[in-house]
PDB file of C-alpha atoms and ligand atoms in Angstrom:
ATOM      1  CA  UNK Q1199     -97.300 -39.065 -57.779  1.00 52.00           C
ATOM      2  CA  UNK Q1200    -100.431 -38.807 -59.691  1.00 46.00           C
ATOM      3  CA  UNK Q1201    -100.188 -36.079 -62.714  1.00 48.00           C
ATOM      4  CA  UNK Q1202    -102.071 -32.956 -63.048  1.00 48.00           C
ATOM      5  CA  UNK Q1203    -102.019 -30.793 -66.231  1.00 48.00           C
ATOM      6  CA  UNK Q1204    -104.140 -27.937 -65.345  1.00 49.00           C
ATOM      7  CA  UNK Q1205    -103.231 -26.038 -68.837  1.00 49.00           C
ATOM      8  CA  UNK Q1206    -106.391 -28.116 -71.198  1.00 69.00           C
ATOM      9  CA  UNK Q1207    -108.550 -26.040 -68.889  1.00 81.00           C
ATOM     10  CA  UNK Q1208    -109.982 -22.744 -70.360  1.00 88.00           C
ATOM     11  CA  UNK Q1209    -107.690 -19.985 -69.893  1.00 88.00           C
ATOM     12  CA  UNK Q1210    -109.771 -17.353 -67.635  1.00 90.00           C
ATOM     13  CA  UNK Q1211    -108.530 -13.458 -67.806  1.00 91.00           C
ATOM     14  CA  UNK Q1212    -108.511 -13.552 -64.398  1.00 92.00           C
ATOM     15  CA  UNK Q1213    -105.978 -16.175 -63.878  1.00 93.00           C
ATOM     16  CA  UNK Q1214    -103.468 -14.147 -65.768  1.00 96.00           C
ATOM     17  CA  UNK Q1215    -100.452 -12.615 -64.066  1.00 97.00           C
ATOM     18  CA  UNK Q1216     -99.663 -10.176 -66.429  1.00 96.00           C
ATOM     19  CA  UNK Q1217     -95.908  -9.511 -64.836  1.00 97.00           C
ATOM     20  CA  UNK Q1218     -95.337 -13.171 -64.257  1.00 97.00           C
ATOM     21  CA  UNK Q1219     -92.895 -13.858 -67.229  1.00 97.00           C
ATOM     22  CA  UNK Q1220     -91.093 -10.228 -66.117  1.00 98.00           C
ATOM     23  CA  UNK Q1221     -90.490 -11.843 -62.241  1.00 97.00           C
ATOM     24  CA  UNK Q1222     -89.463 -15.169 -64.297  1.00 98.00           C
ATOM     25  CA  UNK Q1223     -86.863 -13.281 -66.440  1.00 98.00           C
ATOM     26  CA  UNK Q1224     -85.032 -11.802 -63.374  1.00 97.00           C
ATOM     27  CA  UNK Q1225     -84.664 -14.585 -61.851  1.00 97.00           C
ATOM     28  CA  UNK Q1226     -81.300 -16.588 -62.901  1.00 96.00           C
ATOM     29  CA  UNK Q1227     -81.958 -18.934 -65.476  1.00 96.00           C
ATOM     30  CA  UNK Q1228     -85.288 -17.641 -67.023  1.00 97.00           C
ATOM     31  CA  UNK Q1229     -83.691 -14.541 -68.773  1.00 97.00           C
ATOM     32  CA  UNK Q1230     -84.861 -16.432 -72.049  1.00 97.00           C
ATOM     33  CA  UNK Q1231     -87.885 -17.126 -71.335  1.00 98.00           C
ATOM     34  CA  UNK Q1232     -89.714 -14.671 -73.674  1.00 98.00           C
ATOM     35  CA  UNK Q1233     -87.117 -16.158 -76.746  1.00 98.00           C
ATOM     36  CA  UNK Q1234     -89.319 -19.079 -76.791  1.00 98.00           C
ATOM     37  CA  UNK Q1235     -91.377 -19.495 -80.232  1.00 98.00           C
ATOM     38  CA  UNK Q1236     -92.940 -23.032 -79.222  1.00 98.00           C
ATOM     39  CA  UNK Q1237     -90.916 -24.782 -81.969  1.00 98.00           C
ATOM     40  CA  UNK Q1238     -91.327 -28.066 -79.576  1.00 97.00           C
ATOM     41  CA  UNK Q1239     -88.140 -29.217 -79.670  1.00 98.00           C
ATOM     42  CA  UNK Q1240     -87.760 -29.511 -75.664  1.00 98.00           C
ATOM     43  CA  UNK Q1241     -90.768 -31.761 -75.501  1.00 98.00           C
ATOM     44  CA  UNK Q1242     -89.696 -33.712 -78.554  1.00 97.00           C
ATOM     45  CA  UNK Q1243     -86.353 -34.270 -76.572  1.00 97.00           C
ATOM     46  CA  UNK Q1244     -87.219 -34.818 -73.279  1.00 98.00           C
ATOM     47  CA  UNK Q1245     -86.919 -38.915 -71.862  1.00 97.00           C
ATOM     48  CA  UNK Q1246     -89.637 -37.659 -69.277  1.00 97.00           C
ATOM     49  CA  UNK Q1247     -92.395 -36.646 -71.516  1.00 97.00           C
ATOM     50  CA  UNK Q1248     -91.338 -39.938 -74.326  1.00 96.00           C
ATOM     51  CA  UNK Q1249     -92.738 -41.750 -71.271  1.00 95.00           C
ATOM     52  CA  UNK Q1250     -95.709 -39.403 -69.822  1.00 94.00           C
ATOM     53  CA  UNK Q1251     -99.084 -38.498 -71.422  1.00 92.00           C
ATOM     54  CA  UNK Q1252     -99.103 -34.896 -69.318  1.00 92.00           C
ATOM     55  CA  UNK Q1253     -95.516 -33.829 -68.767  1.00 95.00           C
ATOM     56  CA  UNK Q1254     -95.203 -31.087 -71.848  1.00 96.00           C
ATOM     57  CA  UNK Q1255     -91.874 -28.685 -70.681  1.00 98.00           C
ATOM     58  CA  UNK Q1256     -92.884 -26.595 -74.013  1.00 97.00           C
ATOM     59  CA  UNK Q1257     -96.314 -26.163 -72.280  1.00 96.00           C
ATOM     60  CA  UNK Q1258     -94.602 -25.301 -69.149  1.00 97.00           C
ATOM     61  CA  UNK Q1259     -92.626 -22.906 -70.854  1.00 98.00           C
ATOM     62  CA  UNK Q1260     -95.897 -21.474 -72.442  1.00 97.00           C
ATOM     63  CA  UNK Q1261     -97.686 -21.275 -69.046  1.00 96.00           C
ATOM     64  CA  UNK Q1262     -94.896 -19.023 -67.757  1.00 97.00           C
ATOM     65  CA  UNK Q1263     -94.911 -16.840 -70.899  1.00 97.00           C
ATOM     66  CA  UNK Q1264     -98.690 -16.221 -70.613  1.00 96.00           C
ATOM     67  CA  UNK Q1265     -98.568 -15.545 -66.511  1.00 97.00           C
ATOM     68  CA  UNK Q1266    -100.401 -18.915 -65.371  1.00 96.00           C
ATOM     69  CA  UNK Q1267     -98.906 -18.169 -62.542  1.00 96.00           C
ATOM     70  CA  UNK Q1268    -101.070 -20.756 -60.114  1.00 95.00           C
ATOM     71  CA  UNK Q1269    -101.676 -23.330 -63.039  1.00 94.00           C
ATOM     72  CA  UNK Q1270     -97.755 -23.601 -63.430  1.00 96.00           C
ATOM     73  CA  UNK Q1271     -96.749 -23.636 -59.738  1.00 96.00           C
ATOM     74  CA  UNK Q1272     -99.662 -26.195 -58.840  1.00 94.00           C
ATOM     75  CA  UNK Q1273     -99.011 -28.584 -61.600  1.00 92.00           C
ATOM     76  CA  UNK Q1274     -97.666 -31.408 -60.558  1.00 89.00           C
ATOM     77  CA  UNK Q1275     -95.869 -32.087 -63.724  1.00 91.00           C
ATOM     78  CA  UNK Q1276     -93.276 -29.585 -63.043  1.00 93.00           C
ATOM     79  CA  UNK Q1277     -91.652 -32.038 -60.373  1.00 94.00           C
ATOM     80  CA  UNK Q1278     -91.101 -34.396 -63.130  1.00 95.00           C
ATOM     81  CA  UNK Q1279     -88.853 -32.970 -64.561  1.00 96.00           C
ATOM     82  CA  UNK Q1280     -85.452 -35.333 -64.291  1.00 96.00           C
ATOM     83  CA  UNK Q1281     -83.302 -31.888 -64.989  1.00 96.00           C
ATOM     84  CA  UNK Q1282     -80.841 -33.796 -67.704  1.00 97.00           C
ATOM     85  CA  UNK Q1283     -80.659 -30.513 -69.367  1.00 97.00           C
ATOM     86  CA  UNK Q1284     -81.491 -31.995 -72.797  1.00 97.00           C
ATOM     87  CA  UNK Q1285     -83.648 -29.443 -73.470  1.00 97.00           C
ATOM     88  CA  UNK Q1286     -81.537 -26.704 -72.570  1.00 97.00           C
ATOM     89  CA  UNK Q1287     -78.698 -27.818 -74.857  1.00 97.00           C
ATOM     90  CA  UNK Q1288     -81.499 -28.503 -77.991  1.00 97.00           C
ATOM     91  CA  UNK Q1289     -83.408 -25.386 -77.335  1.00 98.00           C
ATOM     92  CA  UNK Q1290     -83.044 -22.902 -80.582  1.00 98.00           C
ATOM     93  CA  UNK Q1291     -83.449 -19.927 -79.074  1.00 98.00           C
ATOM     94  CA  UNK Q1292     -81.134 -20.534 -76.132  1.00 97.00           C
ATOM     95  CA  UNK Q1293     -84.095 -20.796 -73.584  1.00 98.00           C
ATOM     96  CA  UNK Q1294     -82.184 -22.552 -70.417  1.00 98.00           C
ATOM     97  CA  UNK Q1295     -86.042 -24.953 -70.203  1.00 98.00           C
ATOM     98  CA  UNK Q1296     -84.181 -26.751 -67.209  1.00 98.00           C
ATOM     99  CA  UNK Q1297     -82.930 -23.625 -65.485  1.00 97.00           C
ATOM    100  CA  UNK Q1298     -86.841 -22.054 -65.915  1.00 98.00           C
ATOM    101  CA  UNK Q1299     -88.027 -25.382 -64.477  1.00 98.00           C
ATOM    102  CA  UNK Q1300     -85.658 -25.140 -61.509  1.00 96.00           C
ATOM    103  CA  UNK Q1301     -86.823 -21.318 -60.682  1.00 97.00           C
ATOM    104  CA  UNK Q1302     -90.896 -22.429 -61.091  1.00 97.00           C
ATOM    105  CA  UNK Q1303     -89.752 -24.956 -58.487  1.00 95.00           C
ATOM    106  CA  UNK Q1304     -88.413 -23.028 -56.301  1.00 92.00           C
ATOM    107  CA  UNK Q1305     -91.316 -20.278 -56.379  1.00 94.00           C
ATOM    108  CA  UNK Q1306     -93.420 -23.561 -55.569  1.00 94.00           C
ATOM    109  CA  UNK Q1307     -91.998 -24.239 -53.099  1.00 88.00           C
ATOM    110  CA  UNK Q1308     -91.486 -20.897 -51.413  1.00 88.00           C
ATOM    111  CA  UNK Q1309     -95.476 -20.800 -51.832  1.00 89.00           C
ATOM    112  CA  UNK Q1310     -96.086 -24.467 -50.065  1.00 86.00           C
ATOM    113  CA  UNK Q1311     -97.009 -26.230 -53.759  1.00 88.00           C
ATOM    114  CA  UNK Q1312     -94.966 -29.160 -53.010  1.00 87.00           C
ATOM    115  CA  UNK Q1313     -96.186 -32.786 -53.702  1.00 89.00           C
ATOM    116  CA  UNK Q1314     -96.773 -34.590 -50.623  1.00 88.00           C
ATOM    117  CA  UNK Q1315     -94.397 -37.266 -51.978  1.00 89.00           C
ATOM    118  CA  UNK Q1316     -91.660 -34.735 -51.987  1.00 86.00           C
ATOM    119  CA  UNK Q1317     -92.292 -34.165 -48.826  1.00 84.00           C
ATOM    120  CA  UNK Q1318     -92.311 -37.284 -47.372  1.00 87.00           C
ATOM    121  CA  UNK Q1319     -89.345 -38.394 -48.999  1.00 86.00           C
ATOM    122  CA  UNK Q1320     -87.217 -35.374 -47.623  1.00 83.00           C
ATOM    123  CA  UNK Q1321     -88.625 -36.726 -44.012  1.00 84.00           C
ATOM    124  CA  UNK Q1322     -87.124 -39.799 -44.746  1.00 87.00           C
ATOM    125  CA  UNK Q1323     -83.879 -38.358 -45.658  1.00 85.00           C
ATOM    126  CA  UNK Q1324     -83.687 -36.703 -42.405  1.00 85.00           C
ATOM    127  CA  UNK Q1325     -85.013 -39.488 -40.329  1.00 84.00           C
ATOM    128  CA  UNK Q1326     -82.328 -42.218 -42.013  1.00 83.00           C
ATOM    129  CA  UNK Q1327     -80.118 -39.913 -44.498  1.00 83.00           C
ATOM    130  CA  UNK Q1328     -81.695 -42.616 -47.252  1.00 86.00           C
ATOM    131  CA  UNK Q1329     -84.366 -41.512 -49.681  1.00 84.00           C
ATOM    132  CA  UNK Q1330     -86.880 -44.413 -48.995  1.00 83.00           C
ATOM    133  CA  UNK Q1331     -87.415 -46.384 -46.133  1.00 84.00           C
ATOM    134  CA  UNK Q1332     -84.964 -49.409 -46.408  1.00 86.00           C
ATOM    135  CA  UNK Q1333     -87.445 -52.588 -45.562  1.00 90.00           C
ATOM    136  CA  UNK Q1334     -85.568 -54.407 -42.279  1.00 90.00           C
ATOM    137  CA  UNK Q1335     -86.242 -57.430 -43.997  1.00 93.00           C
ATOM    138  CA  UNK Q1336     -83.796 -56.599 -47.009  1.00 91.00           C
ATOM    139  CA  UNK Q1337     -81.317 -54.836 -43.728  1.00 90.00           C
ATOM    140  CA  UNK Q1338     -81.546 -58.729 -42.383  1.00 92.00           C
ATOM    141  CA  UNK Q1339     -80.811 -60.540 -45.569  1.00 93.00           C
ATOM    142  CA  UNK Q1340     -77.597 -58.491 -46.375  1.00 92.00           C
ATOM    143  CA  UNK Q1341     -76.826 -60.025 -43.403  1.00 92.00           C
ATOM    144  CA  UNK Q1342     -77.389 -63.623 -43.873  1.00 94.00           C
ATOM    145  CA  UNK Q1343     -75.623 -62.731 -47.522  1.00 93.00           C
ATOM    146  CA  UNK Q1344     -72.524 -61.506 -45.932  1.00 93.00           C
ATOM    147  CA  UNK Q1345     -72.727 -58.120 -46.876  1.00 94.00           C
ATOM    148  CA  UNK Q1346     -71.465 -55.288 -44.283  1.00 92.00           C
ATOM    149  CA  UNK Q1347     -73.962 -52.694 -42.882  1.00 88.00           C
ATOM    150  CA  UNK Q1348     -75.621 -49.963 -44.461  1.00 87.00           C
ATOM    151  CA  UNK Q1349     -73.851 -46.523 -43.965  1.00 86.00           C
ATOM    152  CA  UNK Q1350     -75.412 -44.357 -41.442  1.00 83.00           C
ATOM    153  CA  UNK Q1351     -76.642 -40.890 -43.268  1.00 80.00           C
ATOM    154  CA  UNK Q1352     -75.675 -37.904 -41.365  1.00 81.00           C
ATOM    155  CA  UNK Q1353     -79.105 -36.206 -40.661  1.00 80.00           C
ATOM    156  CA  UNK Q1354     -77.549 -33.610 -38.605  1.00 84.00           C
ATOM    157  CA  UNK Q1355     -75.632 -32.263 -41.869  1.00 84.00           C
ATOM    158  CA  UNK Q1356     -78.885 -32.595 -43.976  1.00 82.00           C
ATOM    159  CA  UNK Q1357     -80.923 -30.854 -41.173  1.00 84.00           C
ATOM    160  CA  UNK Q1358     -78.659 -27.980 -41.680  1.00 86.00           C
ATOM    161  CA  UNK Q1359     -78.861 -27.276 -45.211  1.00 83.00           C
ATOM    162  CA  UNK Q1360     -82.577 -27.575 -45.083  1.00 79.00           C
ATOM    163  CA  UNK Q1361     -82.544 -25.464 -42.427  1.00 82.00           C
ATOM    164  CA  UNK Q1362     -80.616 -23.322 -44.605  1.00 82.00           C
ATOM    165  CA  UNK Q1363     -82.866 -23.709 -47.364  1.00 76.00           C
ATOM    166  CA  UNK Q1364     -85.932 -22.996 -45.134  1.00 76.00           C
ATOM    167  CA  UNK Q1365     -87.145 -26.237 -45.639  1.00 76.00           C
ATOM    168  CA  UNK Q1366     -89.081 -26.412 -42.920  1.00 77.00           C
ATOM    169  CA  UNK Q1367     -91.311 -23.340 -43.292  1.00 76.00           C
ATOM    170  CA  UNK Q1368     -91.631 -24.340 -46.706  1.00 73.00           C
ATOM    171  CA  UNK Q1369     -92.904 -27.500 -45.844  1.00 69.00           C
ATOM    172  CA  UNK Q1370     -95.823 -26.314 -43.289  1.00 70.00           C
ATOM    173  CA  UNK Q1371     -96.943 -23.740 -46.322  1.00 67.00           C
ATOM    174  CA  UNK Q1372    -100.285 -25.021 -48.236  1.00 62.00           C
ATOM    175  CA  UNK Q1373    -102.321 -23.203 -50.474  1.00 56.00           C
ATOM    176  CA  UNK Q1374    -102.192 -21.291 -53.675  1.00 55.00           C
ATOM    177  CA  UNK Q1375     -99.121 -19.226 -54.933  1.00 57.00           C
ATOM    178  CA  UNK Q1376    -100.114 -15.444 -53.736  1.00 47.00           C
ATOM    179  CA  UNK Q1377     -99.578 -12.409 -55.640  1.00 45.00           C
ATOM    180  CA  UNK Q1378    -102.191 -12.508 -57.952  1.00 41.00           C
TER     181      UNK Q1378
HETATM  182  S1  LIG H1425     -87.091 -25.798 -77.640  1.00 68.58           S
HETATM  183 FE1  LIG H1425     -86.899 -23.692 -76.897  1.00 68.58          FE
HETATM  184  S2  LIG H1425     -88.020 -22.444 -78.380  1.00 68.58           S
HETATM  185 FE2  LIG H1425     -88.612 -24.579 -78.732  1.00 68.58          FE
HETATM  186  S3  LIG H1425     -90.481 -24.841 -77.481  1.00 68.58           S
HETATM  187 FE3  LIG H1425     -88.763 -25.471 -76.200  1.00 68.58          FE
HETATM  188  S4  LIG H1425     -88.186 -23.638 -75.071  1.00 68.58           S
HETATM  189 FE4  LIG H1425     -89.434 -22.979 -76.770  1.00 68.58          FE
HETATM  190  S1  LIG H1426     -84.282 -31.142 -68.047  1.00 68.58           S
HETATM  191 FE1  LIG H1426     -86.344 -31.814 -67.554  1.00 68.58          FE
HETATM  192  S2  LIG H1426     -87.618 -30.927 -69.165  1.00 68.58           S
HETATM  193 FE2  LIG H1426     -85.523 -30.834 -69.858  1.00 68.58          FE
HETATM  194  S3  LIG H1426     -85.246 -32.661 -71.107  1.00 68.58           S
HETATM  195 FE3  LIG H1426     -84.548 -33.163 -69.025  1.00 68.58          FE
HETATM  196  S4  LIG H1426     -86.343 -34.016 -68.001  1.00 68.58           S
HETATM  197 FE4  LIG H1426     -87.062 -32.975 -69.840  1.00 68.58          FE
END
């Protein structure tokens, strides 16, 4: 997945959502959002960012306190996140980083900002119940190694809960986040 981190662009007044961070602190997990003083201490403690050039959670927090609403729900960068919680159990002022992560995914979703890789892989999850496509030749060699088959994944039971989760409209949504 190729990383995007709108947020070095100039800020334009009329890309502000001025009730952005109110929606956010409603929502479970951001009701600390507006605690955060930018002290850095997520991003210093995060494994994801040690290892990317773009993948900031302080600047994610930041984009939700200013209402970059589209910036922050387009960003790719936000699906990075590995949601180990470190920065939720580091953060100073008690801001739950992870949990505000988890709810800008979700309004991402609900507005079609999903990574095509994301995507795919949930196809593949239905299609097998495995995550990636297993490669028949390494099916054949566990064979000729002795090993047993692969368990079957129950797609039906995964169908469900996406269906539940309204996956599938989700997935057919493109675009920009509305509401602006
Ligand atoms: S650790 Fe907490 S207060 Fe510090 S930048 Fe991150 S979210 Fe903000
Ligand atoms: S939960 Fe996400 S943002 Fe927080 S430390 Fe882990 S990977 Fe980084």
């Amino acid at each position: 997945m190729a990383e995007t981190a709108p947020a070095k662009e100039p800020i334009r007044a009329s890309e502000i959502d001025p009730k952005f961070k109110y929606e956010l602190t409603k929502m479970h997990g951001g009701e600390k959002l507006l605690k955060c003083f930018q002290c850095g201490t997520c991003t210093s403690d995060c494994p994801i960012a040690r290892f990317s050039d773009t993948y900031r959670p302080r600047q994610i927090i930041r984009m939700a306190q200013l209402g970059l609403k589209n910036r922050v729900l387009n960003s790719d960068t936000l699906w990075l996140c590995a949601a180990c919680f470190t920065c939720t159990d580091r953060c100073p002022q008690g801001v739950e980083v992870a949990s505000v992560i988890r709810v800008l995914r979700n309004l991402a979703a609900e507005n079609g900002c999903v990574p095509q890789v994301f995507k795919e892989q949930a196809c593949c999850i239905l299609e097998s119940g495995y995550a990636y496509k297993i490669p028949e030749l390494r099916v054949k060699k566990r064979e000729t190694q002795g090993l047993p088959p692969l368990p079957k994944g129950n797609s039906e039971s995964v169908r469900k809960t996406l269906k539940g989760v309204k996956f599938f409209e989700t997935a057919e949504k493109k675009g920009e986040p509305s509401g602006q």
